[in-house]
PDB file of C-alpha atoms in Angstrom:
ATOM      1  CA  MET A 217      11.432  -8.201 -10.454  1.00  0.00           C
ATOM      2  CA  LYS A 218      10.421  -8.811 -14.044  1.00  0.00           C
ATOM      3  CA  CYS A 219       6.767  -8.726 -14.995  1.00  0.00           C
ATOM      4  CA  PRO A 220       5.669 -12.154 -16.276  1.00  0.00           C
ATOM      5  CA  GLY A 221       2.472 -10.751 -17.773  1.00  0.00           C
ATOM      6  CA  VAL A 222      -0.405  -8.316 -17.433  1.00  0.00           C
ATOM      7  CA  VAL A 223      -3.909  -9.250 -16.257  1.00  0.00           C
ATOM      8  CA  ASN A 224      -6.918  -7.470 -14.796  1.00  0.00           C
ATOM      9  CA  GLY A 225      -8.411  -8.204 -11.388  1.00  0.00           C
ATOM     10  CA  GLN A 226     -11.042 -10.611 -12.725  1.00  0.00           C
ATOM     11  CA  GLU A 227      -8.470 -12.820 -14.423  1.00  0.00           C
ATOM     12  CA  TRP A 228      -6.204 -12.907 -11.365  1.00  0.00           C
ATOM     13  CA  PHE A 229      -9.152 -13.747  -9.087  1.00  0.00           C
ATOM     14  CA  LEU A 230     -10.390 -16.568 -11.340  1.00  0.00           C
ATOM     15  CA  HIS A 231      -6.855 -17.955 -11.585  1.00  0.00           C
ATOM     16  CA  LYS A 232      -6.636 -18.038  -7.787  1.00  0.00           C
ATOM     17  CA  LEU A 233      -9.970 -19.901  -7.686  1.00  0.00           C
ATOM     18  CA  GLY A 234      -8.640 -22.559 -10.045  1.00  0.00           C
ATOM     19  CA  SER A 235      -8.790 -21.285 -13.619  1.00  0.00           C
ATOM     20  CA  GLU A 236      -6.279 -23.276 -15.627  1.00  0.00           C
ATOM     21  CA  GLU A 237      -5.879 -20.489 -18.158  1.00  0.00           C
ATOM     22  CA  ILE A 238      -4.665 -16.921 -17.944  1.00  0.00           C
ATOM     23  CA  PHE A 239      -6.852 -14.802 -20.213  1.00  0.00           C
ATOM     24  CA  SER A 240      -8.677 -11.541 -20.683  1.00  0.00           C
ATOM     25  CA  ASP A 241     -12.145 -10.865 -22.060  1.00  0.00           C
ATOM     26  CA  PRO A 242     -13.333  -8.206 -24.538  1.00  0.00           C
ATOM     27  CA  SER A 243     -15.096  -6.119 -21.883  1.00  0.00           C
ATOM     28  CA  SER A 244     -11.868  -5.919 -19.857  1.00  0.00           C
ATOM     29  CA  LEU A 245     -10.041  -4.670 -22.940  1.00  0.00           C
ATOM     30  CA  THR A 246     -12.531  -1.817 -23.272  1.00  0.00           C
ATOM     31  CA  LEU A 247     -11.636  -0.707 -19.736  1.00  0.00           C
ATOM     32  CA  ASN A 248      -7.928  -0.347 -20.446  1.00  0.00           C
ATOM     33  CA  GLY A 249      -8.380   1.208 -23.886  1.00  0.00           C
ATOM     34  CA  MET A 250      -6.069  -1.200 -25.711  1.00  0.00           C
ATOM     35  CA  MET A 251      -8.694  -2.986 -27.797  1.00  0.00           C
ATOM     36  CA  GLU A 252      -9.035  -3.292 -31.540  1.00  0.00           C
ATOM     37  CA  ILE A 253     -12.828  -3.219 -31.578  1.00  0.00           C
ATOM     38  CA  ASP A 254     -13.442  -4.821 -34.971  1.00  0.00           C
ATOM     39  CA  LYS A 255     -11.295  -7.822 -33.979  1.00  0.00           C
ATOM     40  CA  LEU A 256     -12.253  -8.035 -30.261  1.00  0.00           C
ATOM     41  CA  ASP A 257      -8.552  -8.376 -29.518  1.00  0.00           C
ATOM     42  CA  TRP A 258      -5.562  -6.390 -28.287  1.00  0.00           C
ATOM     43  CA  SER A 259      -4.563  -3.465 -30.501  1.00  0.00           C
ATOM     44  CA  ARG A 260      -0.973  -3.999 -31.597  1.00  0.00           C
ATOM     45  CA  GLU A 261      -0.656  -0.309 -32.499  1.00  0.00           C
ATOM     46  CA  ILE A 262      -1.872   0.971 -29.117  1.00  0.00           C
ATOM     47  CA  CYS A 263       0.233  -1.556 -27.210  1.00  0.00           C
ATOM     48  CA  GLU A 264       3.337  -0.524 -29.155  1.00  0.00           C
ATOM     49  CA  LEU A 265       2.620   3.171 -28.461  1.00  0.00           C
ATOM     50  CA  ALA A 266       2.212   2.357 -24.746  1.00  0.00           C
ATOM     51  CA  GLY A 267       5.402   0.280 -24.733  1.00  0.00           C
ATOM     52  CA  ILE A 268       3.608  -2.922 -23.724  1.00  0.00           C
ATOM     53  CA  PRO A 269       5.011  -6.062 -25.368  1.00  0.00           C
ATOM     54  CA  MET A 270       2.275  -8.205 -26.925  1.00  0.00           C
ATOM     55  CA  ASP A 271       3.834 -11.349 -25.451  1.00  0.00           C
ATOM     56  CA  LYS A 272       3.042 -10.024 -21.943  1.00  0.00           C
ATOM     57  CA  LEU A 273      -0.692  -9.904 -22.691  1.00  0.00           C
ATOM     58  CA  PRO A 274      -3.023 -12.865 -22.195  1.00  0.00           C
ATOM     59  CA  PRO A 275      -5.177 -14.284 -24.988  1.00  0.00           C
ATOM     60  CA  VAL A 276      -8.700 -12.893 -25.258  1.00  0.00           C
ATOM     61  CA  LYS A 277     -11.479 -15.392 -24.478  1.00  0.00           C
ATOM     62  CA  THR A 278     -15.187 -14.933 -25.078  1.00  0.00           C
ATOM     63  CA  PRO A 279     -17.610 -14.754 -22.128  1.00  0.00           C
ATOM     64  CA  MET A 280     -19.311 -17.950 -20.924  1.00  0.00           C
ATOM     65  CA  ARG A 281     -16.350 -20.130 -21.977  1.00  0.00           C
ATOM     66  CA  GLN A 282     -15.269 -22.551 -19.238  1.00  0.00           C
ATOM     67  CA  VAL A 283     -11.629 -22.036 -18.207  1.00  0.00           C
ATOM     68  CA  GLY A 284     -11.355 -24.389 -15.249  1.00  0.00           C
ATOM     69  CA  VAL A 285     -13.028 -25.567 -12.050  1.00  0.00           C
ATOM     70  CA  ILE A 286     -12.914 -24.445  -8.414  1.00  0.00           C
ATOM     71  CA  SER A 287      -9.828 -26.020  -6.850  1.00  0.00           C
ATOM     72  CA  LYS A 288      -9.960 -27.949  -3.579  1.00  0.00           C
ATOM     73  CA  LYS A 289      -7.894 -25.229  -1.875  1.00  0.00           C
ATOM     74  CA  ALA A 290     -10.158 -22.428  -3.142  1.00  0.00           C
ATOM     75  CA  ALA A 291     -13.243 -24.410  -2.087  1.00  0.00           C
ATOM     76  CA  GLU A 292     -11.889 -24.759   1.444  1.00  0.00           C
ATOM     77  CA  GLU A 293     -11.093 -21.039   1.621  1.00  0.00           C
ATOM     78  CA  THR A 294     -14.314 -19.727   0.063  1.00  0.00           C
ATOM     79  CA  GLY A 295     -17.065 -22.270   0.638  1.00  0.00           C
ATOM     80  CA  PHE A 296     -17.616 -22.696  -3.106  1.00  0.00           C
ATOM     81  CA  ALA A 297     -18.186 -26.275  -4.222  1.00  0.00           C
ATOM     82  CA  PRO A 298     -14.998 -27.970  -5.430  1.00  0.00           C
ATOM     83  CA  GLY A 299     -15.188 -28.762  -9.127  1.00  0.00           C
ATOM     84  CA  MET A 300     -17.726 -26.008  -9.819  1.00  0.00           C
ATOM     85  CA  PRO A 301     -17.101 -24.630 -13.342  1.00  0.00           C
ATOM     86  CA  ILE A 302     -15.197 -21.356 -13.721  1.00  0.00           C
ATOM     87  CA  CYS A 303     -16.276 -19.393 -16.789  1.00  0.00           C
ATOM     88  CA  VAL A 304     -15.089 -16.217 -18.448  1.00  0.00           C
ATOM     89  CA  GLY A 305     -17.246 -13.312 -17.343  1.00  0.00           C
ATOM     90  CA  GLY A 306     -17.881  -9.949 -18.874  1.00  0.00           C
ATOM     91  CA  GLY A 307     -18.775  -6.417 -17.974  1.00  0.00           C
ATOM     92  CA  ASP A 308     -22.275  -5.693 -16.719  1.00  0.00           C
ATOM     93  CA  GLN A 309     -23.010  -3.298 -19.583  1.00  0.00           C
ATOM     94  CA  GLN A 310     -21.067  -4.943 -22.390  1.00  0.00           C
ATOM     95  CA  CYS A 311     -22.676  -8.406 -22.276  1.00  0.00           C
TER      96      CYS A 311
END
């Protein structure tokens, strides 16, 4: 099976809830060590050294940005209100 892309747990979870976008956030990049700090983006150099193609990585979005709403299916499965906004989060010590 080919890997369509790389995401962290938060991004996968929000996508399953109804996020229309696949993304990462700056605090998640600090966890995996592939961040170019002055740009708050993926480090091309580190990704190349690790053998990770840049086209497999999601765009970086800033915290508090809305990326979708809770889907009807997710609302039924979780009890969250359908249509509730889904926003990019961030680490508890970085934000």
